[in-house]
mmCIF file of C-alpha atoms and ligand atoms in Angstrom:
data_model
loop_
_atom_site.group_PDB
_atom_site.id
_atom_site.type_symbol
_atom_site.label_atom_id
_atom_site.label_comp_id
_atom_site.label_asym_id
_atom_site.label_seq_id
_atom_site.Cartn_x
_atom_site.Cartn_y
_atom_site.Cartn_z
ATOM 1 C CA MET A 1 -10.438 -29.682 18.864
ATOM 2 C CA LEU A 2 -6.629 -29.911 18.569
ATOM 3 C CA ASP A 3 -4.410 -27.284 16.936
ATOM 4 C CA SER A 4 -3.751 -27.209 13.555
ATOM 5 C CA LYS A 5 -0.906 -26.132 10.906
ATOM 6 C CA LEU A 6 -2.306 -27.410 7.799
ATOM 7 C CA LEU A 7 -5.635 -27.633 6.847
ATOM 8 C CA VAL A 8 -7.900 -28.538 3.961
ATOM 9 C CA ILE A 9 -10.920 -26.753 3.798
ATOM 10 C CA LYS A 10 -13.828 -28.111 1.789
ATOM 11 C CA ILE A 11 -16.925 -25.939 0.916
ATOM 12 C CA GLY A 12 -19.835 -27.816 -0.041
ATOM 13 C CA SER A 13 -22.200 -26.356 -2.947
ATOM 14 C CA ASN A 14 -24.809 -25.193 -0.878
ATOM 15 C CA VAL A 15 -22.740 -22.879 1.222
ATOM 16 C CA LEU A 16 -21.976 -20.783 -1.713
ATOM 17 C CA THR A 17 -25.449 -21.118 -2.995
ATOM 18 C CA GLN A 18 -28.636 -19.068 -1.814
ATOM 19 C CA GLU A 19 -31.539 -20.904 -1.175
ATOM 20 C CA ASN A 20 -33.228 -19.870 -4.402
ATOM 21 C CA GLY A 21 -30.125 -20.905 -6.154
ATOM 22 C CA LEU A 22 -28.162 -17.608 -6.839
ATOM 23 C CA PRO A 23 -24.484 -17.685 -5.951
ATOM 24 C CA ASP A 24 -24.430 -16.310 -1.995
ATOM 25 C CA LEU A 25 -21.095 -13.761 -2.594
ATOM 26 C CA ASP A 26 -21.698 -12.318 0.021
ATOM 27 C CA ARG A 27 -21.325 -15.749 2.175
ATOM 28 C CA MET A 28 -18.297 -16.505 0.070
ATOM 29 C CA GLU A 29 -16.487 -12.815 0.975
ATOM 30 C CA LYS A 30 -17.147 -13.729 4.387
ATOM 31 C CA LEU A 31 -15.533 -17.113 4.409
ATOM 32 C CA VAL A 32 -12.697 -15.826 2.359
ATOM 33 C CA ALA A 33 -11.914 -12.861 4.862
ATOM 34 C CA GLN A 34 -12.351 -15.892 7.723
ATOM 35 C CA ILE A 35 -9.379 -18.263 5.817
ATOM 36 C CA GLN A 36 -7.401 -15.291 5.804
ATOM 37 C CA ALA A 37 -7.936 -14.560 9.501
ATOM 38 C CA LEU A 38 -6.450 -18.182 9.916
ATOM 39 C CA THR A 39 -3.681 -17.986 7.440
ATOM 40 C CA SER A 40 -2.807 -14.503 9.537
ATOM 41 C CA LEU A 41 -2.580 -16.556 12.458
ATOM 42 C CA GLY A 42 0.171 -18.849 10.874
ATOM 43 C CA LYS A 43 -1.672 -21.895 9.454
ATOM 44 C CA LYS A 44 -1.458 -22.809 5.993
ATOM 45 C CA VAL A 45 -4.948 -23.669 4.397
ATOM 46 C CA VAL A 46 -5.859 -25.288 0.647
ATOM 47 C CA LEU A 47 -9.455 -24.970 -0.212
ATOM 48 C CA VAL A 48 -11.285 -27.482 -2.152
ATOM 49 C CA SER A 49 -14.187 -25.728 -3.047
ATOM 50 C CA SER A 50 -17.404 -26.966 -4.908
ATOM 51 C CA GLY A 51 -19.896 -24.394 -6.649
ATOM 52 C CA ALA A 52 -19.075 -24.755 -10.552
ATOM 53 C CA VAL A 53 -22.486 -26.055 -11.741
ATOM 54 C CA ALA A 54 -24.083 -24.619 -9.326
ATOM 55 C CA PHE A 55 -22.670 -21.165 -10.129
ATOM 56 C CA GLY A 56 -22.684 -22.082 -14.161
ATOM 57 C CA ARG A 57 -26.432 -22.961 -13.849
ATOM 58 C CA GLN A 58 -27.192 -19.895 -12.936
ATOM 59 C CA ALA A 59 -25.640 -18.071 -15.509
ATOM 60 C CA ILE A 60 -26.475 -20.657 -18.431
ATOM 61 C CA PRO A 61 -30.026 -21.482 -19.127
ATOM 62 C CA LEU A 62 -30.199 -24.934 -21.041
ATOM 63 C CA PRO A 63 -32.969 -26.853 -22.207
ATOM 64 C CA GLU A 64 -34.761 -29.119 -20.455
ATOM 65 C CA LYS A 65 -34.482 -32.080 -22.703
ATOM 66 C CA LEU A 66 -30.408 -31.267 -22.968
ATOM 67 C CA ASN A 67 -28.213 -34.457 -21.796
ATOM 68 C CA PRO A 68 -27.517 -34.394 -18.344
ATOM 69 C CA VAL A 69 -23.883 -35.199 -19.395
ATOM 70 C CA PHE A 70 -23.886 -32.065 -21.359
ATOM 71 C CA LYS A 71 -25.176 -30.075 -19.118
ATOM 72 C CA LYS A 72 -22.933 -30.798 -16.220
ATOM 73 C CA GLN A 73 -19.917 -30.083 -18.736
ATOM 74 C CA ILE A 74 -21.718 -26.912 -19.884
ATOM 75 C CA TRP A 75 -22.492 -25.622 -16.299
ATOM 76 C CA ALA A 76 -19.379 -26.972 -14.903
ATOM 77 C CA SER A 77 -16.396 -25.159 -17.224
ATOM 78 C CA THR A 78 -18.561 -22.259 -17.710
ATOM 79 C CA GLY A 79 -19.224 -22.032 -13.868
ATOM 80 C CA GLN A 80 -16.229 -22.533 -12.763
ATOM 81 C CA ILE A 81 -14.449 -19.753 -14.777
ATOM 82 C CA ARG A 82 -17.084 -17.498 -12.190
ATOM 83 C CA LEU A 83 -16.183 -19.572 -9.232
ATOM 84 C CA ILE A 84 -12.312 -18.959 -9.116
ATOM 85 C CA ASN A 85 -12.758 -15.478 -10.489
ATOM 86 C CA GLN A 86 -15.018 -14.949 -7.628
ATOM 87 C CA TYR A 87 -12.355 -16.317 -5.417
ATOM 88 C CA GLN A 88 -9.532 -14.754 -6.931
ATOM 89 C CA ASN A 89 -11.496 -11.250 -6.574
ATOM 90 C CA PHE A 90 -12.137 -11.270 -2.670
ATOM 91 C CA PHE A 91 -8.590 -12.882 -2.066
ATOM 92 C CA GLU A 92 -7.028 -9.899 -3.829
ATOM 93 C CA LYS A 93 -8.439 -7.792 -1.473
ATOM 94 C CA HIS A 94 -6.335 -9.504 0.572
ATOM 95 C CA LYS A 95 -3.600 -9.460 -1.191
ATOM 96 C CA GLN A 96 -3.789 -12.869 -1.723
ATOM 97 C CA PRO A 97 -2.317 -14.491 -4.567
ATOM 98 C CA VAL A 98 -4.562 -18.057 -5.289
ATOM 99 C CA ALA A 99 -4.059 -20.690 -8.102
ATOM 100 C CA GLN A 100 -6.689 -22.828 -9.440
ATOM 101 C CA ILE A 101 -6.018 -27.012 -9.636
ATOM 102 C CA LEU A 102 -8.504 -29.218 -11.483
ATOM 103 C CA VAL A 103 -8.023 -32.900 -10.830
ATOM 104 C CA THR A 104 -9.192 -36.032 -11.905
ATOM 105 C CA LYS A 105 -9.553 -39.261 -9.877
ATOM 106 C CA GLU A 106 -6.413 -40.515 -12.437
ATOM 107 C CA ASP A 107 -4.180 -37.959 -10.907
ATOM 108 C CA PHE A 108 -4.357 -40.172 -7.423
ATOM 109 C CA ARG A 109 -4.089 -43.592 -8.763
ATOM 110 C CA ASP A 110 -0.619 -43.415 -10.308
ATOM 111 C CA ARG A 111 2.262 -42.975 -7.574
ATOM 112 C CA LYS A 112 4.583 -40.462 -9.551
ATOM 113 C CA HIS A 113 1.835 -38.544 -10.600
ATOM 114 C CA PHE A 114 0.261 -38.335 -7.488
ATOM 115 C CA LEU A 115 3.370 -37.019 -6.124
ATOM 116 C CA ASN A 116 3.605 -34.648 -8.648
ATOM 117 C CA MET A 117 0.262 -33.075 -7.933
ATOM 118 C CA LYS A 118 1.579 -33.209 -3.951
ATOM 119 C CA ASN A 119 4.306 -30.955 -5.119
ATOM 120 C CA CYS A 120 3.299 -28.787 -6.812
ATOM 121 C CA VAL A 121 0.699 -27.950 -4.141
ATOM 122 C CA GLN A 122 3.349 -27.832 -1.668
ATOM 123 C CA ALA A 123 5.329 -25.398 -3.946
ATOM 124 C CA LEU A 124 2.126 -23.324 -3.752
ATOM 125 C CA LEU A 125 1.904 -23.240 -0.311
ATOM 126 C CA SER A 126 5.912 -22.443 0.540
ATOM 127 C CA GLN A 127 5.556 -19.522 -1.978
ATOM 128 C CA GLY A 128 2.047 -18.353 -0.065
ATOM 129 C CA ILE A 129 0.115 -18.957 -2.363
ATOM 130 C CA LEU A 130 -3.070 -20.570 -1.344
ATOM 131 C CA PRO A 131 -4.494 -23.476 -3.596
ATOM 132 C CA ILE A 132 -7.920 -24.090 -4.609
ATOM 133 C CA ILE A 133 -8.869 -27.161 -5.692
ATOM 134 C CA ASN A 134 -12.242 -28.932 -7.260
ATOM 135 C CA GLU A 135 -12.843 -31.934 -10.179
ATOM 136 C CA ASN A 136 -12.132 -31.631 -13.216
ATOM 137 C CA ASP A 137 -15.893 -32.339 -13.980
ATOM 138 C CA THR A 138 -15.817 -31.387 -18.011
ATOM 139 C CA VAL A 139 -13.621 -34.652 -18.708
ATOM 140 C CA THR A 140 -15.292 -37.046 -14.772
ATOM 141 C CA ILE A 141 -18.073 -38.673 -16.168
ATOM 142 C CA THR A 142 -19.365 -41.821 -14.063
ATOM 143 C CA GLU A 143 -16.354 -44.119 -12.897
ATOM 144 C CA LEU A 144 -14.161 -41.821 -13.352
ATOM 145 C CA MET A 145 -15.748 -39.634 -10.748
ATOM 146 C CA PHE A 146 -15.126 -38.884 -6.606
ATOM 147 C CA THR A 147 -17.971 -39.554 -5.262
ATOM 148 C CA ASP A 148 -18.114 -35.897 -4.381
ATOM 149 C CA ASN A 149 -15.911 -33.442 -3.264
ATOM 150 C CA ASP A 150 -15.462 -34.624 0.160
ATOM 151 C CA GLU A 151 -13.534 -37.521 -0.947
ATOM 152 C CA LEU A 152 -11.634 -35.498 -2.680
ATOM 153 C CA ALA A 153 -10.680 -33.528 0.380
ATOM 154 C CA SER A 154 -10.030 -36.140 2.090
ATOM 155 C CA LEU A 155 -7.560 -37.322 -0.517
ATOM 156 C CA THR A 156 -5.975 -33.718 -0.456
ATOM 157 C CA ALA A 157 -5.738 -33.946 3.044
ATOM 158 C CA ALA A 158 -4.091 -37.491 3.192
ATOM 159 C CA MET A 159 -1.851 -36.444 0.145
ATOM 160 C CA ILE A 160 -0.385 -32.963 1.910
ATOM 161 C CA ASN A 161 -0.248 -34.548 5.547
ATOM 162 C CA ALA A 162 -3.158 -31.990 6.676
ATOM 163 C CA ASP A 163 -3.625 -31.955 10.735
ATOM 164 C CA THR A 164 -7.304 -31.135 9.649
ATOM 165 C CA MET A 165 -9.878 -31.382 7.439
ATOM 166 C CA MET A 166 -12.983 -29.575 7.568
ATOM 167 C CA LEU A 167 -15.704 -30.197 5.419
ATOM 168 C CA LEU A 168 -18.534 -27.137 5.239
ATOM 169 C CA THR A 169 -21.947 -27.661 4.707
ATOM 170 C CA ASN A 170 -25.399 -26.270 5.283
ATOM 171 C CA VAL A 171 -25.556 -27.910 8.657
ATOM 172 C CA ASP A 172 -24.122 -27.991 12.085
ATOM 173 C CA GLY A 173 -22.611 -31.376 11.485
ATOM 174 C CA ILE A 174 -24.171 -35.046 12.034
ATOM 175 C CA PHE A 175 -27.662 -35.183 14.200
ATOM 176 C CA THR A 176 -28.744 -38.217 15.483
ATOM 177 C CA GLY A 177 -32.134 -38.046 12.625
ATOM 178 C CA ASN A 178 -33.297 -35.269 10.419
ATOM 179 C CA PRO A 179 -31.169 -32.317 11.232
ATOM 180 C CA SER A 180 -34.489 -30.262 10.393
ATOM 181 C CA ASP A 181 -36.835 -32.292 13.721
ATOM 182 C CA PRO A 182 -36.203 -30.732 16.640
ATOM 183 C CA ASP A 183 -35.703 -33.871 18.363
ATOM 184 C CA SER A 184 -32.286 -34.963 16.617
ATOM 185 C CA GLN A 185 -29.302 -34.093 18.653
ATOM 186 C CA LEU A 186 -26.103 -32.954 17.172
ATOM 187 C CA ILE A 187 -23.494 -35.615 17.381
ATOM 188 C CA GLU A 188 -20.669 -33.754 18.943
ATOM 189 C CA LYS A 189 -17.578 -35.920 18.892
ATOM 190 C CA VAL A 190 -16.801 -39.140 16.869
ATOM 191 C CA ALA A 191 -14.732 -41.621 18.690
ATOM 192 C CA SER A 192 -12.639 -44.531 16.487
ATOM 193 C CA LYS A 193 -15.177 -47.188 17.703
ATOM 194 C CA MET A 194 -18.699 -46.009 17.165
ATOM 195 C CA PRO A 195 -20.276 -47.700 14.086
ATOM 196 C CA GLU A 196 -23.647 -46.728 15.003
ATOM 197 C CA VAL A 197 -23.147 -43.242 13.856
ATOM 198 C CA SER A 198 -23.847 -44.041 10.070
ATOM 199 C CA ASN A 199 -27.027 -45.469 11.347
ATOM 200 C CA TYR A 200 -28.687 -41.854 11.743
ATOM 201 C CA ILE A 201 -27.834 -40.660 8.355
ATOM 202 C CA SER A 202 -30.759 -40.847 5.795
ATOM 203 C CA ALA A 203 -29.861 -40.441 1.848
ATOM 204 C CA SER A 204 -31.421 -37.074 1.524
ATOM 205 C CA LYS A 205 -29.138 -34.223 0.646
ATOM 206 C CA SER A 206 -28.868 -30.344 0.034
ATOM 207 C CA SER A 207 -30.521 -29.173 -3.235
ATOM 208 C CA PHE A 208 -27.155 -29.054 -4.916
ATOM 209 C CA GLY A 209 -25.296 -31.147 -2.791
ATOM 210 C CA ARG A 210 -23.959 -34.777 -4.700
ATOM 211 C CA GLY A 211 -22.714 -37.396 -2.195
ATOM 212 C CA GLY A 212 -24.799 -35.947 0.813
ATOM 213 C CA MET A 213 -23.973 -36.822 4.593
ATOM 214 C CA LEU A 214 -23.431 -40.498 4.203
ATOM 215 C CA THR A 215 -19.889 -39.641 2.097
ATOM 216 C CA LYS A 216 -19.512 -37.236 4.604
ATOM 217 C CA TYR A 217 -19.079 -39.502 7.418
ATOM 218 C CA ALA A 218 -17.149 -42.730 5.744
ATOM 219 C CA MET A 219 -14.440 -40.129 3.913
ATOM 220 C CA ALA A 220 -14.504 -38.059 7.746
ATOM 221 C CA LYS A 221 -13.800 -41.688 9.574
ATOM 222 C CA LYS A 222 -11.270 -42.726 6.997
ATOM 223 C CA SER A 223 -9.100 -39.700 7.457
ATOM 224 C CA ALA A 224 -9.439 -39.614 11.373
ATOM 225 C CA ASP A 225 -8.210 -43.935 11.290
ATOM 226 C CA LEU A 226 -5.401 -41.908 9.146
ATOM 227 C CA GLY A 227 -4.586 -39.407 11.707
ATOM 228 C CA ILE A 228 -6.039 -36.349 10.685
ATOM 229 C CA GLN A 229 -8.991 -34.638 12.828
ATOM 230 C CA VAL A 230 -11.960 -33.897 10.963
ATOM 231 C CA ILE A 231 -14.580 -31.136 11.585
ATOM 232 C CA ILE A 232 -17.930 -31.129 9.879
ATOM 233 C CA ALA A 233 -19.181 -28.077 10.280
ATOM 234 C CA ASN A 234 -22.109 -25.402 9.403
ATOM 235 C CA GLY A 235 -20.129 -22.820 6.376
ATOM 236 C CA LYS A 236 -23.666 -20.505 6.489
ATOM 237 C CA ARG A 237 -22.523 -19.735 10.358
ATOM 238 C CA GLU A 238 -21.756 -16.009 10.535
ATOM 239 C CA ASN A 239 -18.209 -16.704 11.904
ATOM 240 C CA VAL A 240 -17.611 -20.156 11.223
ATOM 241 C CA LEU A 241 -13.458 -20.384 11.030
ATOM 242 C CA GLY A 242 -12.957 -17.810 13.680
ATOM 243 C CA GLU A 243 -15.139 -20.126 16.092
ATOM 244 C CA PHE A 244 -13.224 -23.106 14.709
ATOM 245 C CA ALA A 245 -10.036 -20.581 15.549
ATOM 246 C CA ASP A 246 -10.949 -19.985 19.270
ATOM 247 C CA LYS A 247 -12.659 -23.285 19.835
ATOM 248 C CA SER A 248 -15.974 -22.744 20.704
ATOM 249 C CA LEU A 249 -17.374 -24.075 17.567
ATOM 250 C CA ARG A 250 -20.843 -25.689 17.416
ATOM 251 C CA CYS A 251 -19.318 -28.848 15.109
ATOM 252 C CA THR A 252 -19.182 -32.572 14.649
ATOM 253 C CA TRP A 253 -15.587 -33.498 15.651
ATOM 254 C CA PHE A 254 -14.091 -37.037 14.565
ATOM 255 C CA GLU A 255 -11.282 -37.657 16.680
ATOM 256 C CA PRO A 256 -7.522 -38.687 14.718
ATOM 257 C CA GLN A 257 -6.141 -41.979 15.630
ATOM 258 C CA LYS A 258 -2.153 -42.230 15.519
ATOM 259 C CA ALA A 259 -0.826 -40.746 12.428
ATOM 260 C CA LYS A 260 0.111 -43.303 9.765
ATOM 261 C CA HIS A 261 2.937 -42.350 7.332
ATOM 262 C CA GLY A 262 2.294 -40.637 3.863
ATOM 263 C CA ALA A 263 2.954 -43.693 1.600
ATOM 264 C CA LYS A 264 0.341 -45.605 3.718
ATOM 265 C CA LYS A 265 -2.280 -42.627 3.819
ATOM 266 C CA TRP A 266 -2.030 -42.850 -0.202
ATOM 267 C CA LEU A 267 -2.876 -46.683 -0.198
ATOM 268 C CA ALA A 268 -5.199 -46.263 2.474
ATOM 269 C CA HIS A 269 -7.685 -44.298 -0.833
ATOM 270 C CA GLY A 270 -6.778 -47.255 -3.165
ATOM 271 C CA GLU A 271 -9.239 -49.405 -3.059
ATOM 272 C CA HIS A 272 -10.615 -48.026 -6.148
ATOM 273 C CA TYR A 273 -7.520 -47.843 -7.924
ATOM 274 C CA TYR A 274 -5.632 -50.998 -7.771
ATOM 275 C CA VAL A 275 -4.371 -52.665 -10.856
ATOM 276 C CA GLY A 276 -3.976 -56.161 -9.419
ATOM 277 C CA GLU A 277 -4.594 -59.093 -6.681
ATOM 278 C CA ILE A 278 -2.847 -61.244 -4.947
ATOM 279 C CA THR A 279 -4.694 -64.465 -2.975
ATOM 280 C CA ILE A 280 -2.191 -65.329 0.062
ATOM 281 C CA ASN A 281 -1.671 -68.294 2.661
ATOM 282 C CA GLU A 282 -2.891 -68.563 6.346
ATOM 283 C CA GLY A 283 0.947 -68.132 7.616
ATOM 284 C CA ALA A 284 1.284 -64.799 5.437
ATOM 285 C CA LYS A 285 -1.989 -63.766 7.114
ATOM 286 C CA SER A 286 -0.958 -63.979 10.446
ATOM 287 C CA SER A 287 2.287 -62.063 9.692
ATOM 288 C CA LEU A 288 0.966 -59.441 7.662
ATOM 289 C CA THR A 289 -1.832 -58.725 10.466
ATOM 290 C CA ALA A 290 0.606 -59.347 13.511
ATOM 291 C CA GLU A 291 1.618 -56.300 15.826
ATOM 292 C CA VAL A 292 5.004 -55.788 14.414
ATOM 293 C CA ILE A 293 3.943 -55.963 10.239
ATOM 294 C CA ARG A 294 5.959 -57.159 8.264
ATOM 295 C CA SER A 295 6.947 -57.374 4.171
ATOM 296 C CA LEU A 296 4.786 -59.515 1.691
ATOM 297 C CA LEU A 297 7.241 -62.383 0.267
ATOM 298 C CA PRO A 298 6.149 -64.317 -2.435
ATOM 299 C CA ILE A 299 6.442 -67.820 -0.607
ATOM 300 C CA GLY A 300 3.356 -66.566 0.923
ATOM 301 C CA ILE A 301 1.352 -65.773 -2.352
ATOM 302 C CA ILE A 302 -0.935 -68.289 -3.606
ATOM 303 C CA LYS A 303 -2.458 -66.869 -6.612
ATOM 304 C CA LEU A 304 -1.780 -63.322 -8.789
ATOM 305 C CA GLU A 305 -4.625 -61.749 -10.756
ATOM 306 C CA GLY A 306 -4.323 -59.025 -13.364
ATOM 307 C CA GLU A 307 -1.372 -57.104 -15.149
ATOM 308 C CA PHE A 308 0.551 -54.999 -13.018
ATOM 309 C CA SER A 309 3.564 -53.013 -13.072
ATOM 310 C CA LYS A 310 6.194 -51.600 -10.304
ATOM 311 C CA GLY A 311 4.434 -49.203 -8.147
ATOM 312 C CA ASP A 312 0.652 -50.771 -9.277
ATOM 313 C CA ILE A 313 -1.600 -50.859 -6.303
ATOM 314 C CA LEU A 314 -2.481 -54.436 -5.365
ATOM 315 C CA LEU A 315 -5.279 -55.957 -3.347
ATOM 316 C CA ILE A 316 -4.284 -58.569 -0.937
ATOM 317 C CA ARG A 317 -6.702 -61.152 -0.354
ATOM 318 C CA ASP A 318 -6.967 -64.826 2.293
ATOM 319 C CA GLU A 319 -7.779 -68.521 0.973
ATOM 320 C CA THR A 320 -11.302 -67.212 1.670
ATOM 321 C CA GLY A 321 -11.400 -64.233 -0.509
ATOM 322 C CA HIS A 322 -11.478 -61.954 2.242
ATOM 323 C CA LYS A 323 -9.958 -58.440 1.851
ATOM 324 C CA ILE A 324 -7.608 -57.778 3.997
ATOM 325 C CA GLY A 325 -5.585 -55.019 2.097
ATOM 326 C CA LEU A 326 -3.455 -52.595 -0.187
ATOM 327 C CA GLY A 327 -0.052 -52.751 -1.108
ATOM 328 C CA ARG A 328 2.477 -51.373 -3.604
ATOM 329 C CA ALA A 329 4.196 -53.709 -6.024
ATOM 330 C CA GLU A 330 7.827 -53.804 -5.842
ATOM 331 C CA TYR A 331 8.263 -55.309 -9.247
ATOM 332 C CA SER A 332 5.993 -56.479 -12.214
ATOM 333 C CA SER A 333 3.060 -59.150 -12.261
ATOM 334 C CA LYS A 334 5.238 -61.018 -15.425
ATOM 335 C CA VAL A 335 8.178 -61.092 -12.415
ATOM 336 C CA ALA A 336 6.076 -62.262 -9.413
ATOM 337 C CA ASN A 337 4.588 -64.766 -11.125
ATOM 338 C CA GLU A 338 7.891 -66.500 -11.898
ATOM 339 C CA ARG A 339 8.956 -65.971 -7.917
ATOM 340 C CA ILE A 340 5.489 -67.056 -6.729
ATOM 341 C CA GLY A 341 5.195 -69.752 -3.599
ATOM 342 C CA GLN A 342 8.931 -69.627 -3.401
ATOM 343 C CA LYS A 343 11.743 -69.107 -1.195
ATOM 344 C CA ASN A 344 14.644 -66.436 -0.462
ATOM 345 C CA GLN A 345 12.776 -64.197 -3.379
ATOM 346 C CA LYS A 346 12.775 -60.279 -2.575
ATOM 347 C CA ALA A 347 9.385 -59.137 -0.732
ATOM 348 C CA LEU A 348 6.568 -58.369 -3.735
ATOM 349 C CA ILE A 349 5.246 -55.844 -1.160
ATOM 350 C CA HIS A 350 7.101 -53.583 1.264
ATOM 351 C CA TYR A 351 5.554 -53.332 4.535
ATOM 352 C CA ASP A 352 6.446 -49.303 4.093
ATOM 353 C CA TYR A 353 3.804 -49.451 1.276
ATOM 354 C CA LEU A 354 1.254 -51.989 2.936
ATOM 355 C CA TYR A 355 -1.847 -50.814 3.974
ATOM 356 C CA ILE A 356 -3.713 -53.501 6.511
ATOM 357 C CA PHE A 357 -7.261 -52.821 6.867
ATOM 358 C CA ASP A 358 -8.885 -52.284 10.470
ATOM 359 C CA HIS A 359 -11.584 -55.615 10.655
ATOM 360 C CA ASP A 360 -13.829 -54.622 13.382
HETATM 361 N N1 LIG B 1 -28.305 -37.634 10.331
HETATM 362 C C1 LIG B 1 -28.158 -36.345 9.744
HETATM 363 N N2 LIG B 1 -27.081 -35.128 10.163
HETATM 364 C C2 LIG B 1 -26.918 -34.057 9.542
HETATM 365 N N3 LIG B 1 -27.346 -33.853 7.785
HETATM 366 C C3 LIG B 1 -27.728 -35.256 7.293
HETATM 367 C C4 LIG B 1 -28.216 -36.340 8.169
HETATM 368 N N4 LIG B 1 -28.762 -37.355 7.311
HETATM 369 C C5 LIG B 1 -29.164 -36.493 5.833
HETATM 370 N N5 LIG B 1 -28.621 -35.015 5.990
HETATM 371 C C6 LIG B 1 -28.129 -34.088 5.271
HETATM 372 O O1 LIG B 1 -26.923 -34.432 4.274
HETATM 373 C C7 LIG B 1 -27.021 -33.081 3.671
HETATM 374 C C8 LIG B 1 -25.489 -32.857 3.524
HETATM 375 O O2 LIG B 1 -25.055 -33.504 2.642
HETATM 376 P P1 LIG B 1 -24.492 -32.523 1.104
HETATM 377 O O3 LIG B 1 -25.842 -32.116 0.552
HETATM 378 O O4 LIG B 1 -23.955 -33.747 0.786
HETATM 379 O O5 LIG B 1 -23.737 -31.081 1.403
HETATM 380 P P2 LIG B 1 -22.437 -30.378 0.802
HETATM 381 O O6 LIG B 1 -23.012 -29.968 -0.528
HETATM 382 O O7 LIG B 1 -22.313 -29.466 1.586
HETATM 383 O O8 LIG B 1 -21.376 -31.711 0.676
HETATM 384 C C9 LIG B 1 -27.581 -32.042 5.164
HETATM 385 O O9 LIG B 1 -28.231 -30.759 4.392
HETATM 386 C C10 LIG B 1 -28.801 -32.837 5.640
HETATM 387 O O10 LIG B 1 -30.047 -32.580 4.606
HETATM 388 N N1 LIG B 2 -17.516 -30.220 -8.853
HETATM 389 C C1 LIG B 2 -18.803 -29.983 -8.417
HETATM 390 C C2 LIG B 2 -19.080 -30.560 -6.797
HETATM 391 C C3 LIG B 2 -19.648 -31.511 -6.739
HETATM 392 C C4 LIG B 2 -19.899 -32.448 -5.218
HETATM 393 O O1 LIG B 2 -19.339 -32.945 -4.549
HETATM 394 O O2 LIG B 2 -20.813 -31.076 -4.448
HETATM 395 P P1 LIG B 2 -20.842 -30.965 -3.156
HETATM 396 O O3 LIG B 2 -21.514 -32.101 -2.633
HETATM 397 O O4 LIG B 2 -21.511 -29.813 -3.078
HETATM 398 O O5 LIG B 2 -19.564 -30.650 -2.022
HETATM 399 C C5 LIG B 2 -19.084 -28.657 -8.720
HETATM 400 O O6 LIG B 2 -17.687 -27.710 -8.439
HETATM 401 O O7 LIG B 2 -20.099 -28.137 -8.785
#
C-alpha cells in the first residue's frame, strides 16, 4: 500500500447494519473515531456513506404492497436524516464539523456543475470540515441512479484527485470464489493486467447492498487505471482504518497506474454521459491512439450524430463503429457540421480533454 494524503472512504449499508437489519451504531461510532485518527495524522478524508434506506426501513414500517419506488423514497428521505444525525453526533464528540452533500448523476454530467461541486468539497476540506456524501435517492429513480455508491465514490475520488479510495464492505476483499467457502482465497493484489479477476465474482450481494462485488470491482479497476490506489476491505473489522494506516490491513489492493490529470479523470467516467457521437477515419484513429496523442481535427471526422454544445462530452468511434474514446467538444454540433472533413479548422476536441479507452 502507498501513503495517502487525500482519501475517499466509502461505507456500504451492510457495514452500518447488524444482521437483524437494525443500525449498528457501535460500529458507526468506532469508524468515526478511526476516521478522526486518520485526520489527526494529517490525512484529508471525504466520506461516501450508504445507509439511508437501511436506517429508514428500520424506523418507518410500510405496507408490503406499497409501490417499491415510493418505499425507497420514503425510507431514503426519512433514513438520511437519521444517518446524518448519527454521524454528526459521533463526529461532534471529536469536535469535527461535518457537511452533508446529496448528489445525483446529473451533477457529474455537466463540467461546470461538476466543477462547482468539486470547489464545494475542496472549500469544505480547506476549512477542516468533513464532507459526507450520499446519493439523493429521493429524486434518482432508474436511469438517473448511480449503479450504487461504489460508482459515486469512484466519481468523487476522480473529481477531487484523491490518491486513495477505500471501499468498506462486509468481506475482506475479493475472493477466488464465494467468500464463505473455506477454499476461497483472498486476492491481495490486483495489478493492471489481470482480466481474470471478474470471473471469480458472483452476482450475489449482501442483504442491503445494491451493486454487489462486480460493480465494486469495475469501479476499483477504473479508478486504479486513473492513478488512484483502491482498497476493498472489511468495514466490520475492529480496527480497519488503524490497520490501513499501519499497512497491516488484510484487504484487496488495486495497484494504481500512472495518474491521469483532472479533466481526463472526469472524461473517463463519461461513458454514460455523452451527448453526441463522432465517427473518425483511419488516419485520425491512428493519430489519436499513437503514443503522442493529438487533438481531433475536423478533417478526420466522417460523421457527427446528436446535437451538442461547447463543453458537452462526445463519444468517438472508428469507421467500424468501435468505441475509441471520449472527448469534450470545443464548439457546438452546428459549427462542427459546417467544418466536418475540412482542412485548417480548429480542433473539435483538444488533447487535454481527450480520453482514449484501453483496448486490451
Ligand atoms: N468473489 C467474491 N469475493 C468477495 N465477495 C463477493 C464475491 N462474489 C460475490 N461477493 C459478494 O459481494 C458482497 C459485497 O457487495 P455489496 O453487497 O454490494 O456490498 P456493499 O453494500 O458494501 O456495497 C459480499 O458480501 C459477497 O457476498
Ligand atoms: N444511497 C443508498 C445506498 C445505495 C448503495 O449503493 O448501497 P451499498 O451497495 O450498500 O453501498 C442509501 O443510502 O441507502
